[in-house]
Amino acid sequence: MDYTAALDAALNRLHDEGRYRTFIDIKRKKDQFPKATWTKADGSEKEITVWCGNDYLGMGQNPAVLAAMHEALDATGAGSGGTRNISGTTVYHNRLEAEIADLHGKDAALVFSSAYIANDATLSTLRVLFPGLIIYSDALNHASMIEGVRRGGGLKRIFRHNDVAHLRELIAADDPAAPKLIAFESIYSMDGDFGPIKEICDLAEEVGALTYLDEVHAVGMYGLRGAGVAERDGQMYRVDIINATLGKAFGVFGGYIAASAKMVDAIRSYAPGFIFTTSLPPAVAAGAAASIAFLKSAEGQKLRDSQQLHARILKMRLRGLGLPIIDHGSHIVPVHVGNPIHCKMLSDMLLDQFGVYVQPINFPTVPRGTERLRFTPSPVHDAGQIDALVKAMDALWRHCALNRAEASA
């Protein structure tokens, strides 16, 4: 086989479809984010504003977080030195898991190297813990959940997105005595819509199923203490396992699950993705714990309120331009483009001409024909930056519309 030719063919397909992914070399500016410096291919630099980051609340530059990381770095050095079982558990990891458990009102928590690994490892391990487990998964669940559900080859059922009636039909068709788990999300990040947590918990209690909720895009952002949508809706105590990340609203790195002490102990003891992975550096664990503690406070609520305000303003102004935004009331602001080439072109022009950095979202992250630009306003985006973004989108959207009209004439 000509391996080089096969690689060329695979990469060329992405280029031909307009969905080849390009890494943008940026340097975030501490105390100035969302400002950053973009290093172009020719080595020159341009100041830009980041509009697609997942550091939703700017906690990656919060003084309390940085101070905690500096303290741990000076005290312990760079890495943890091992897996959690072999020298990689420190006071910082234990503090972090205690903060997480308290945040979600659970007995225990378990930290992983990412929320992706937490989902994959936990969902696949549940099949080992509960032989014959049937997993019911929302059709729009994240790739990490899909991978975890697939692993092990057990039974799975895919229910239509947020369709509890369809979920009920699928459950009714299966053996009532079989162990069951319903896996879903609180916020689906590409459209920004909410999962029906109460309705799914009601059904789970009725049929004796476990519930597994991904709060990755909601922790820090919703609820009185930032525990997520389940806290906001008063449903957190009803969810058996909560998965989330430390790398988005908390502004640091890593992922976790929170559940009963016995559930966490079992996952800790059986999940290869946890057992055989080097633990988080102590400085990272310390920063994440400080971030969670900060966002539980009244100061954290101020950030949440400011972020929601900026999201509403941006949606209102983009809608006023007639742009096809997708608005389900969350903090995420997607603008539907519907073509991968046009989406990449808009992204490139926004960056090059206006210093606005937003990545195109193409297949397989979203279905073909639903390509979009996904904006993530934060408390640290100011009125001037919002205004500059809106004016840039207005100019480029009209420009692209004219070009499309001329091409079809």
GROMACS .gro file of C-alpha atoms in nm:
model
  409
    1MET     CA    1   0.000   0.000   0.000
    2ASP     CA    2   0.113   0.355  -0.074
    3TYR     CA    3   0.064   0.500   0.275
    4THR     CA    4   0.168   0.851   0.174
    5ALA     CA    5  -0.088   0.855  -0.108
    6ALA     CA    6  -0.358   0.737   0.133
    7LEU     CA    7  -0.275   1.019   0.373
    8ASP     CA    8  -0.278   1.271   0.086
    9ALA     CA    9  -0.619   1.145  -0.026
   10ALA     CA   10  -0.764   1.170   0.325
   11LEU     CA   11  -0.636   1.525   0.375
   12ASN     CA   12  -0.738   1.635   0.026
   13ARG     CA   13  -1.096   1.526   0.096
   14LEU     CA   14  -1.106   1.768   0.388
   15HIS     CA   15  -0.964   2.049   0.175
   16ASP     CA   16  -1.210   1.978  -0.109
   17GLU     CA   17  -1.507   1.982   0.131
   18GLY     CA   18  -1.391   2.308   0.289
   19ARG     CA   19  -1.359   2.160   0.636
   20TYR     CA   20  -0.985   2.121   0.680
   21ARG     CA   21  -0.907   2.252   1.028
   22THR     CA   22  -0.640   2.516   1.069
   23PHE     CA   23  -0.473   2.589   1.401
   24ILE     CA   24  -0.448   2.960   1.477
   25ASP     CA   25  -0.131   3.047   1.670
   26ILE     CA   26  -0.242   3.286   1.944
   27LYS     CA   27  -0.093   3.415   2.268
   28ARG     CA   28  -0.344   3.511   2.533
   29LYS     CA   29  -0.265   3.825   2.729
   30LYS     CA   30  -0.297   3.789   3.105
   31ASP     CA   31  -0.510   4.065   3.258
   32GLN     CA   32  -0.614   4.170   2.905
   33PHE     CA   33  -0.810   3.868   2.784
   34PRO     CA   34  -1.007   3.843   2.551
   35LYS     CA   35  -0.727   4.031   2.377
   36ALA     CA   36  -0.458   3.808   2.229
   37THR     CA   37  -0.178   3.819   1.975
   38TRP     CA   38  -0.209   3.621   1.652
   39THR     CA   39   0.119   3.510   1.494
   40LYS     CA   40   0.066   3.482   1.120
   41ALA     CA   41   0.235   3.232   0.889
   42ASP     CA   42   0.488   3.495   0.780
   43GLY     CA   43   0.589   3.559   1.141
   44SER     CA   44   0.417   3.896   1.174
   45GLU     CA   45   0.179   3.962   1.463
   46LYS     CA   46  -0.170   4.111   1.490
   47GLU     CA   47  -0.375   4.198   1.796
   48ILE     CA   48  -0.707   4.015   1.797
   49THR     CA   49  -1.012   3.961   2.017
   50VAL     CA   50  -1.097   3.599   2.098
   51TRP     CA   51  -1.468   3.529   2.046
   52CYS     CA   52  -1.468   3.149   2.043
   53GLY     CA   53  -1.294   3.054   2.367
   54ASN     CA   54  -1.444   2.826   2.629
   55ASP     CA   55  -1.297   3.024   2.919
   56TYR     CA   56  -1.652   3.152   2.954
   57LEU     CA   57  -1.599   3.368   3.264
   58GLY     CA   58  -1.236   3.469   3.220
   59MET     CA   59  -1.131   3.257   3.520
   60GLY     CA   60  -0.809   3.162   3.342
   61GLN     CA   61  -0.673   3.500   3.449
   62ASN     CA   62  -0.849   3.535   3.785
   63PRO     CA   63  -0.601   3.647   4.056
   64ALA     CA   64  -0.728   3.391   4.310
   65VAL     CA   65  -0.673   3.108   4.062
   66LEU     CA   66  -0.326   3.226   3.963
   67ALA     CA   67  -0.221   3.274   4.326
   68ALA     CA   68  -0.327   2.919   4.414
   69MET     CA   69  -0.137   2.780   4.117
   70HIS     CA   70   0.179   2.976   4.204
   71GLU     CA   71   0.163   2.853   4.564
   72ALA     CA   72   0.129   2.490   4.460
   73LEU     CA   73   0.396   2.519   4.192
   74ASP     CA   74   0.645   2.667   4.439
   75ALA     CA   75   0.556   2.405   4.699
   76THR     CA   76   0.557   2.090   4.486
   77GLY     CA   77   0.716   2.154   4.146
   78ALA     CA   78   0.576   2.087   3.800
   79GLY     CA   79   0.416   1.744   3.768
   80SER     CA   80   0.244   1.499   4.001
   81GLY     CA   81   0.499   1.226   3.937
   82GLY     CA   82   0.260   0.937   3.887
   83THR     CA   83  -0.086   0.794   3.860
   84ARG     CA   84  -0.332   0.854   4.143
   85ASN     CA   85  -0.255   0.505   4.277
   86ILE     CA   86   0.124   0.539   4.251
   87SER     CA   87   0.246   0.861   4.417
   88GLY     CA   88   0.016   1.092   4.217
   89THR     CA   89  -0.240   1.178   4.488
   90THR     CA   90  -0.164   1.495   4.682
   91VAL     CA   91  -0.344   1.725   4.921
   92TYR     CA   92  -0.429   1.941   4.618
   93HIS     CA   93  -0.613   1.656   4.443
   94ASN     CA   94  -0.804   1.573   4.759
   95ARG     CA   95  -0.902   1.938   4.809
   96LEU     CA   96  -1.019   1.962   4.450
   97GLU     CA   97  -1.238   1.653   4.475
   98ALA     CA   98  -1.385   1.780   4.801
   99GLU     CA   99  -1.470   2.115   4.635
  100ILE     CA  100  -1.636   1.934   4.344
  101ALA     CA  101  -1.839   1.702   4.567
  102ASP     CA  102  -1.957   2.000   4.772
  103LEU     CA  103  -2.042   2.195   4.456
  104HIS     CA  104  -2.274   1.923   4.328
  105GLY     CA  105  -2.411   1.808   4.663
  106LYS     CA  106  -2.265   1.459   4.618
  107ASP     CA  107  -2.073   1.232   4.854
  108ALA     CA  108  -1.764   1.213   4.636
  109ALA     CA  109  -1.596   1.318   4.314
  110LEU     CA  110  -1.323   1.182   4.090
  111VAL     CA  111  -1.089   1.395   3.878
  112PHE     CA  112  -0.971   1.287   3.533
  113SER     CA  113  -0.729   1.442   3.285
  114SER     CA  114  -1.023   1.573   3.079
  115ALA     CA  115  -1.401   1.563   3.066
  116TYR     CA  116  -1.367   1.360   2.746
  117ILE     CA  117  -1.176   1.091   2.933
  118ALA     CA  118  -1.416   1.115   3.225
  119ASN     CA  119  -1.712   1.046   2.996
  120ASP     CA  120  -1.541   0.772   2.797
  121ALA     CA  121  -1.395   0.596   3.100
  122THR     CA  122  -1.702   0.621   3.322
  123LEU     CA  123  -1.968   0.521   3.069
  124SER     CA  124  -1.764   0.225   2.944
  125THR     CA  125  -1.685   0.112   3.299
  126LEU     CA  126  -2.053   0.117   3.396
  127ARG     CA  127  -2.102  -0.172   3.154
  128VAL     CA  128  -1.851  -0.373   3.359
  129LEU     CA  129  -2.013  -0.280   3.688
  130PHE     CA  130  -2.369  -0.354   3.571
  131PRO     CA  131  -2.367  -0.657   3.336
  132GLY     CA  132  -2.637  -0.633   3.070
  133LEU     CA  133  -2.666  -0.256   3.111
  134ILE     CA  134  -2.873  -0.083   2.843
  135ILE     CA  135  -2.763   0.275   2.782
  136TYR     CA  136  -3.013   0.523   2.637
  137SER     CA  137  -2.825   0.811   2.478
  138ASP     CA  138  -2.950   1.142   2.338
  139ALA     CA  139  -2.887   1.166   1.963
  140LEU     CA  140  -2.684   1.487   2.005
  141ASN     CA  141  -2.463   1.372   2.290
  142HIS     CA  142  -2.096   1.471   2.275
  143ALA     CA  143  -1.844   1.249   2.095
  144SER     CA  144  -1.690   1.146   2.428
  145MET     CA  145  -2.024   1.014   2.551
  146ILE     CA  146  -2.082   0.833   2.224
  147GLU     CA  147  -1.741   0.668   2.253
  148GLY     CA  148  -1.804   0.563   2.611
  149VAL     CA  149  -2.146   0.421   2.523
  150ARG     CA  150  -2.000   0.222   2.233
  151ARG     CA  151  -1.709   0.076   2.425
  152GLY     CA  152  -1.763  -0.277   2.546
  153GLY     CA  153  -2.024  -0.363   2.286
  154GLY     CA  154  -2.324  -0.358   2.517
  155LEU     CA  155  -2.678  -0.265   2.426
  156LYS     CA  156  -2.749   0.097   2.343
  157ARG     CA  157  -3.053   0.290   2.231
  158ILE     CA  158  -3.041   0.635   2.070
  159PHE     CA  159  -3.340   0.856   2.142
  160ARG     CA  160  -3.431   1.160   1.934
  161HIS     CA  161  -3.281   1.478   2.070
  162ASN     CA  162  -3.462   1.593   2.386
  163ASP     CA  163  -3.757   1.368   2.295
  164VAL     CA  164  -3.868   1.213   2.624
  165ALA     CA  165  -4.167   1.044   2.458
  166HIS     CA  166  -3.935   0.860   2.220
  167LEU     CA  167  -3.708   0.769   2.512
  168ARG     CA  168  -4.011   0.624   2.692
  169GLU     CA  169  -4.099   0.415   2.385
  170LEU     CA  170  -3.748   0.272   2.365
  171ILE     CA  171  -3.743   0.184   2.734
  172ALA     CA  172  -4.088   0.024   2.714
  173ALA     CA  173  -3.964  -0.209   2.439
  174ASP     CA  174  -3.683  -0.347   2.657
  175ASP     CA  175  -3.678  -0.597   2.943
  176PRO     CA  176  -3.813  -0.417   3.254
  177ALA     CA  177  -3.565  -0.609   3.470
  178ALA     CA  178  -3.256  -0.508   3.272
  179PRO     CA  179  -3.028  -0.245   3.428
  180LYS     CA  180  -3.066   0.088   3.251
  181LEU     CA  181  -2.889   0.421   3.229
  182ILE     CA  182  -3.001   0.743   3.056
  183ALA     CA  183  -2.714   0.962   2.933
  184PHE     CA  184  -2.782   1.321   2.830
  185GLU     CA  185  -2.652   1.678   2.855
  186SER     CA  186  -2.774   1.988   3.032
  187ILE     CA  187  -2.661   2.225   2.753
  188TYR     CA  188  -2.586   2.107   2.402
  189SER     CA  189  -2.300   2.331   2.304
  190MET     CA  190  -2.350   2.366   1.930
  191ASP     CA  191  -2.710   2.497   1.944
  192GLY     CA  192  -2.705   2.612   2.305
  193ASP     CA  193  -3.030   2.434   2.393
  194PHE     CA  194  -3.116   2.278   2.729
  195GLY     CA  195  -3.184   1.914   2.811
  196PRO     CA  196  -3.516   1.825   2.986
  197ILE     CA  197  -3.354   1.726   3.315
  198LYS     CA  198  -3.670   1.705   3.529
  199GLU     CA  199  -3.865   1.505   3.271
  200ILE     CA  200  -3.581   1.256   3.224
  201CYS     CA  201  -3.534   1.217   3.599
  202ASP     CA  202  -3.909   1.158   3.638
  203LEU     CA  203  -3.894   0.882   3.377
  204ALA     CA  204  -3.578   0.733   3.525
  205GLU     CA  205  -3.739   0.705   3.867
  206GLU     CA  206  -4.046   0.546   3.713
  207VAL     CA  207  -3.851   0.273   3.532
  208GLY     CA  208  -3.563   0.230   3.778
  209ALA     CA  209  -3.289   0.372   3.555
  210LEU     CA  210  -2.971   0.552   3.652
  211THR     CA  211  -2.915   0.903   3.518
  212TYR     CA  212  -2.589   1.038   3.377
  213LEU     CA  213  -2.575   1.412   3.309
  214ASP     CA  214  -2.302   1.598   3.122
  215GLU     CA  215  -2.284   1.955   3.261
  216VAL     CA  216  -1.963   2.046   3.075
  217HIS     CA  217  -2.096   2.370   2.924
  218ALA     CA  218  -2.301   2.464   3.229
  219VAL     CA  219  -2.079   2.431   3.538
  220GLY     CA  220  -1.974   2.769   3.668
  221MET     CA  221  -2.240   2.930   3.450
  222TYR     CA  222  -2.577   2.841   3.607
  223GLY     CA  223  -2.717   2.785   3.955
  224LEU     CA  224  -2.675   2.981   4.276
  225ARG     CA  225  -2.323   2.844   4.324
  226GLY     CA  226  -2.238   2.763   3.964
  227ALA     CA  227  -2.307   2.390   3.982
  228GLY     CA  228  -2.494   2.393   3.651
  229VAL     CA  229  -2.842   2.370   3.508
  230ALA     CA  230  -2.944   2.084   3.737
  231GLU     CA  231  -2.876   2.312   4.035
  232ARG     CA  232  -3.063   2.599   3.871
  233ASP     CA  233  -3.365   2.375   3.810
  234GLY     CA  234  -3.358   2.211   4.155
  235GLN     CA  235  -3.285   1.868   4.007
  236MET     CA  236  -2.924   1.810   4.108
  237TYR     CA  237  -3.005   1.568   4.391
  238ARG     CA  238  -3.195   1.347   4.147
  239VAL     CA  239  -2.904   1.290   3.907
  240ASP     CA  240  -2.693   0.983   3.986
  241ILE     CA  241  -2.371   1.080   3.804
  242ILE     CA  242  -2.269   1.430   3.696
  243ASN     CA  243  -1.983   1.481   3.451
  244ALA     CA  244  -1.818   1.817   3.391
  245THR     CA  245  -1.498   1.996   3.301
  246LEU     CA  246  -1.244   2.217   3.474
  247GLY     CA  247  -1.130   2.363   3.143
  248LYS     CA  248  -1.422   2.583   3.041
  249ALA     CA  249  -1.598   2.816   3.288
  250PHE     CA  250  -1.349   2.720   3.561
  251GLY     CA  251  -1.068   2.830   3.330
  252VAL     CA  252  -0.811   2.563   3.416
  253PHE     CA  253  -0.780   2.200   3.294
  254GLY     CA  254  -0.922   1.854   3.359
  255GLY     CA  255  -1.256   1.681   3.401
  256TYR     CA  256  -1.449   1.494   3.667
  257ILE     CA  257  -1.751   1.299   3.780
  258ALA     CA  258  -1.950   1.353   4.101
  259ALA     CA  259  -2.171   1.081   4.246
  260SER     CA  260  -2.229   0.865   4.553
  261ALA     CA  261  -1.919   0.750   4.742
  262LYS     CA  262  -1.978   0.391   4.636
  263MET     CA  263  -2.022   0.481   4.268
  264VAL     CA  264  -1.705   0.689   4.268
  265ASP     CA  265  -1.514   0.414   4.447
  266ALA     CA  266  -1.622   0.160   4.187
  267ILE     CA  267  -1.527   0.381   3.891
  268ARG     CA  268  -1.195   0.463   4.061
  269SER     CA  269  -1.125   0.094   4.104
  270TYR     CA  270  -1.226  -0.031   3.759
  271ALA     CA  271  -1.182   0.244   3.496
  272PRO     CA  272  -0.860   0.198   3.294
  273GLY     CA  273  -0.881   0.560   3.177
  274PHE     CA  274  -0.838   0.665   3.539
  275ILE     CA  275  -0.612   0.392   3.674
  276PHE     CA  276  -0.340   0.416   3.409
  277THR     CA  277  -0.323   0.795   3.360
  278THR     CA  278  -0.082   1.033   3.529
  279SER     CA  279  -0.274   1.261   3.762
  280LEU     CA  280  -0.317   1.634   3.711
  281PRO     CA  281  -0.019   1.849   3.809
  282PRO     CA  282  -0.073   1.975   4.166
  283ALA     CA  283  -0.066   2.338   4.047
  284VAL     CA  284  -0.353   2.265   3.807
  285ALA     CA  285  -0.553   2.093   4.079
  286ALA     CA  286  -0.494   2.387   4.313
  287GLY     CA  287  -0.603   2.640   4.051
  288ALA     CA  288  -0.917   2.444   3.970
  289ALA     CA  289  -1.014   2.417   4.338
  290ALA     CA  290  -0.964   2.793   4.382
  291SER     CA  291  -1.176   2.863   4.074
  292ILE     CA  292  -1.464   2.646   4.195
  293ALA     CA  293  -1.453   2.809   4.537
  294PHE     CA  294  -1.455   3.156   4.382
  295LEU     CA  295  -1.750   3.081   4.154
  296LYS     CA  296  -1.953   2.949   4.447
  297SER     CA  297  -1.937   3.298   4.598
  298ALA     CA  298  -2.129   3.619   4.539
  299GLU     CA  299  -1.841   3.739   4.323
  300GLY     CA  300  -1.897   3.437   4.102
  301GLN     CA  301  -2.263   3.530   4.065
  302LYS     CA  302  -2.162   3.875   3.946
  303LEU     CA  303  -1.958   3.715   3.668
  304ARG     CA  304  -2.250   3.491   3.571
  305ASP     CA  305  -2.488   3.785   3.559
  306SER     CA  306  -2.247   3.990   3.347
  307GLN     CA  307  -2.191   3.704   3.106
  308GLN     CA  308  -2.563   3.647   3.058
  309LEU     CA  309  -2.614   4.019   2.996
  310HIS     CA  310  -2.343   4.028   2.730
  311ALA     CA  311  -2.490   3.720   2.563
  312ARG     CA  312  -2.835   3.880   2.549
  313ILE     CA  313  -2.693   4.203   2.407
  314LEU     CA  314  -2.498   4.021   2.137
  315LYS     CA  315  -2.799   3.809   2.038
  316MET     CA  316  -3.024   4.113   2.024
  317ARG     CA  317  -2.784   4.308   1.805
  318LEU     CA  318  -2.711   4.020   1.566
  319ARG     CA  319  -3.082   3.945   1.540
  320GLY     CA  320  -3.138   4.313   1.464
  321LEU     CA  321  -2.912   4.274   1.161
  322GLY     CA  322  -3.129   3.989   1.038
  323LEU     CA  323  -2.859   3.727   1.095
  324PRO     CA  324  -2.980   3.368   1.144
  325ILE     CA  325  -2.880   3.319   1.506
  326ILE     CA  326  -2.982   3.013   1.706
  327ASP     CA  327  -3.118   3.123   2.043
  328HIS     CA  328  -3.237   2.881   2.309
  329GLY     CA  329  -3.171   3.117   2.598
  330SER     CA  330  -2.826   2.993   2.694
  331HIS     CA  331  -2.492   3.172   2.695
  332ILE     CA  332  -2.390   3.031   2.355
  333VAL     CA  333  -2.447   3.240   2.040
  334PRO     CA  334  -2.438   3.035   1.717
  335VAL     CA  335  -2.482   3.204   1.378
  336HIS     CA  336  -2.600   2.959   1.113
  337VAL     CA  337  -2.404   2.970   0.786
  338GLY     CA  338  -2.491   2.633   0.632
  339ASN     CA  339  -2.191   2.590   0.405
  340PRO     CA  340  -1.840   2.483   0.514
  341ILE     CA  341  -1.657   2.694   0.253
  342HIS     CA  342  -1.857   3.009   0.335
  343CYS     CA  343  -1.814   2.942   0.707
  344LYS     CA  344  -1.435   2.918   0.676
  345MET     CA  345  -1.428   3.223   0.449
  346LEU     CA  346  -1.621   3.432   0.702
  347SER     CA  347  -1.394   3.315   0.981
  348ASP     CA  348  -1.080   3.402   0.784
  349MET     CA  349  -1.207   3.747   0.686
  350LEU     CA  350  -1.317   3.829   1.040
  351LEU     CA  351  -0.969   3.746   1.165
  352ASP     CA  352  -0.766   3.907   0.889
  353GLN     CA  353  -0.971   4.221   0.831
  354PHE     CA  354  -1.124   4.291   1.172
  355GLY     CA  355  -0.910   4.107   1.427
  356VAL     CA  356  -1.210   3.901   1.536
  357TYR     CA  357  -1.121   3.539   1.607
  358VAL     CA  358  -1.403   3.285   1.578
  359GLN     CA  359  -1.345   2.933   1.447
  360PRO     CA  360  -1.579   2.778   1.188
  361ILE     CA  361  -1.779   2.484   1.322
  362ASN     CA  362  -1.812   2.220   1.052
  363PHE     CA  363  -1.889   1.850   1.012
  364PRO     CA  364  -1.842   1.618   1.202
  365THR     CA  365  -1.887   1.851   1.500
  366VAL     CA  366  -2.224   1.951   1.353
  367PRO     CA  367  -2.428   1.784   1.077
  368ARG     CA  368  -2.355   1.881   0.716
  369GLY     CA  369  -2.558   2.182   0.610
  370THR     CA  370  -2.563   2.327   0.962
  371GLU     CA  371  -2.214   2.481   0.963
  372ARG     CA  372  -2.192   2.785   1.185
  373LEU     CA  373  -1.987   3.044   1.365
  374ARG     CA  374  -2.017   2.998   1.741
  375PHE     CA  375  -1.959   3.307   1.953
  376THR     CA  376  -1.899   3.285   2.326
  377PRO     CA  377  -1.937   3.629   2.491
  378SER     CA  378  -1.790   3.660   2.838
  379PRO     CA  379  -1.784   3.912   3.125
  380VAL     CA  380  -1.444   4.033   3.002
  381HIS     CA  381  -1.574   4.129   2.656
  382ASP     CA  382  -1.656   4.500   2.680
  383ALA     CA  383  -1.914   4.712   2.496
  384GLY     CA  384  -1.657   4.832   2.244
  385GLN     CA  385  -1.556   4.478   2.152
  386ILE     CA  386  -1.919   4.373   2.114
  387ASP     CA  387  -1.981   4.675   1.892
  388ALA     CA  388  -1.675   4.596   1.678
  389LEU     CA  389  -1.790   4.236   1.633
  390VAL     CA  390  -2.143   4.338   1.532
  391LYS     CA  391  -2.015   4.590   1.276
  392ALA     CA  392  -1.773   4.333   1.132
  393MET     CA  393  -2.048   4.072   1.098
  394ASP     CA  394  -2.279   4.328   0.936
  395ALA     CA  395  -2.019   4.426   0.677
  396LEU     CA  396  -1.909   4.071   0.592
  397TRP     CA  397  -2.258   3.919   0.591
  398ARG     CA  398  -2.377   4.179   0.339
  399HIS     CA  399  -2.058   4.127   0.135
  400CYS     CA  400  -2.106   3.749   0.124
  401ALA     CA  401  -2.476   3.787   0.043
  402LEU     CA  402  -2.391   4.007  -0.255
  403ASN     CA  403  -2.132   3.758  -0.378
  404ARG     CA  404  -2.379   3.471  -0.349
  405ALA     CA  405  -2.640   3.670  -0.538
  406GLU     CA  406  -2.395   3.754  -0.818
  407ALA     CA  407  -2.283   3.392  -0.843
  408SER     CA  408  -2.640   3.268  -0.882
  409ALA     CA  409  -2.742   3.539  -1.130
   0.00000   0.00000   0.00000
